[in-house]
């Protein structure tokens, strides 16, 4: 059976390529998603991507995993990293292993960005590697036993 991976993107990531390229680079979200889906296909895995600027939409998408499970979640909660107990609780409820990904090095930024509501539940965190962080998270997800 093919491995299934869900990639979740939080608020403002739909603006990648245009938003603060000095922090986030010039790669668009569509380019990131296309690369992840293709890498999954080449490995015989199904990779689905979902982006929303709405906390409620992200919570609902995570809750759907109760009835339509996946093997692994890759999440860039973006600004919700520092604020969303709701998304955290949804991930805890569905009990799907996940990797937290951030394009920028959150620890080299404003102090309020140093705290994440997700890290203690995550299998791991990748930050500061730009779009490559997503690729590394997917490689990890595909190589898990």
C-alpha atoms as one frame of an Amber mdcrd trajectory, in Angstrom:
protein
   0.000   0.000   0.000   1.326   3.452  -0.920   2.497   5.678   1.883   0.364
   8.817   2.341   1.772  12.157   3.454  -0.186  15.346   4.099   1.659  18.670
   3.831  -0.051  21.547   5.629   0.856  25.193   5.066  -0.344  27.966   7.352
  -1.157  31.630   6.809   0.609  33.843   4.287   2.533  30.969   2.734   0.351
  31.417  -0.350   2.367  34.630  -0.846   5.726  32.855  -1.120   7.837  34.177
  -3.961   6.422  37.662  -3.472   6.428  38.103   0.304   9.688  39.239   1.892
  11.959  37.304  -0.474  14.979  38.249   1.644  13.515  36.037   4.424  11.556
  33.454   2.494  13.225  33.286  -0.931  11.735  33.467  -4.408  10.264  29.965
  -4.640   6.467  29.952  -4.785   4.199  27.663  -2.797   3.022  26.077  -6.047
   6.637  25.228  -6.893   7.212  23.719  -3.444   4.010  21.687  -3.648   4.714
  20.480  -7.175   8.178  19.303  -6.136   6.837  17.451  -3.103   4.034  15.754
  -5.034   6.486  14.724  -7.757   9.051  13.415  -5.256   6.290  11.411  -3.618
   5.119  10.020  -6.944   8.658   8.935  -7.827   8.831   7.102  -4.503   5.433
   5.473  -4.916   3.832   7.680  -2.258   0.789   9.911  -2.346   1.535  13.463
  -1.216  -1.376  15.838  -0.667  -0.906  19.538   0.065  -3.233  21.986   1.769
  -2.792  25.688   2.553  -5.095  27.996   4.443  -4.947  31.388   6.061  -7.725
  30.220   8.384  -6.989  28.448  11.643 -10.415  26.787  11.509  -9.748  25.339
   8.036  -6.440  23.877   9.213  -8.057  22.377  12.330 -10.820  20.839  10.214
  -8.315  19.401   7.729  -6.345  17.807  10.561  -9.535  16.425  12.141 -10.406
  14.742   8.833  -7.438  12.452   9.469  -9.593  10.586  12.015 -11.637   9.141
   9.134  -9.095   9.370   6.311  -5.718   8.710   7.938  -2.296   9.377   6.510
   1.064   7.965   7.543   2.736  11.286   8.237   2.067  15.034   8.326   4.497
  17.791   7.422   3.311  21.120   8.779   4.519  24.674   8.486   2.099  26.374
  10.857   3.634  29.755   9.971   2.310  32.452  12.339   0.050  29.868  14.014
   3.235  28.273  15.368   3.233  30.810  18.170  -0.512  31.100  18.785  -2.541
  28.011  17.896  -3.440  25.686  20.712  -6.360  24.611  18.478  -4.169  23.175
  15.707  -1.882  21.615  18.319  -4.855  19.923  20.004  -6.129  18.617  16.665
  -2.734  17.084  15.870  -2.581  15.523  19.325  -6.082  14.087  18.864  -5.406
  12.381  15.533  -2.108  10.921  16.754  -0.396  11.053  13.364   3.366  11.602
  13.526   4.420  14.968  12.133   7.424  17.131  11.323   7.390  20.888  11.915
   8.989  22.895   9.102   9.875  26.585   8.882  11.489  28.292   5.910  13.377
  30.805   8.040  15.390  30.212  11.175  12.787  31.169  13.750  15.465  31.293
  16.462  17.327  34.049  14.611  14.205  36.202  14.490  12.050  38.122  16.969
  11.887  36.582  20.459   8.148  35.828  20.222   8.937  33.466  17.327  11.190
  31.306  19.508   8.239  29.501  21.081   6.269  26.852  19.230   3.090  25.139
  20.385   4.015  22.159  18.173   7.635  21.237  18.755   7.120  19.077  21.837
   4.606  16.904  19.946   6.566  16.772  16.683   8.911  13.997  15.633  11.319
  16.803  14.798  11.678  20.324  13.445  13.515  21.688  10.444  14.025  25.436
  10.240  16.118  27.889   8.288  16.724  25.743   5.206  14.141  27.382   2.969
  12.139  25.086   0.675  14.774  22.358   1.136  13.366  21.837   4.630  10.145
  20.480   3.137  12.114  18.086   0.930  14.129  16.810   3.884  10.966  16.333
   5.928   9.434  14.338   3.065  12.565  12.204   2.727  12.284  11.451   6.424
   8.573  10.644   6.165   9.127   8.298   3.234  11.991   6.509   4.969  10.190
   5.879   8.273   9.522   2.249   9.142
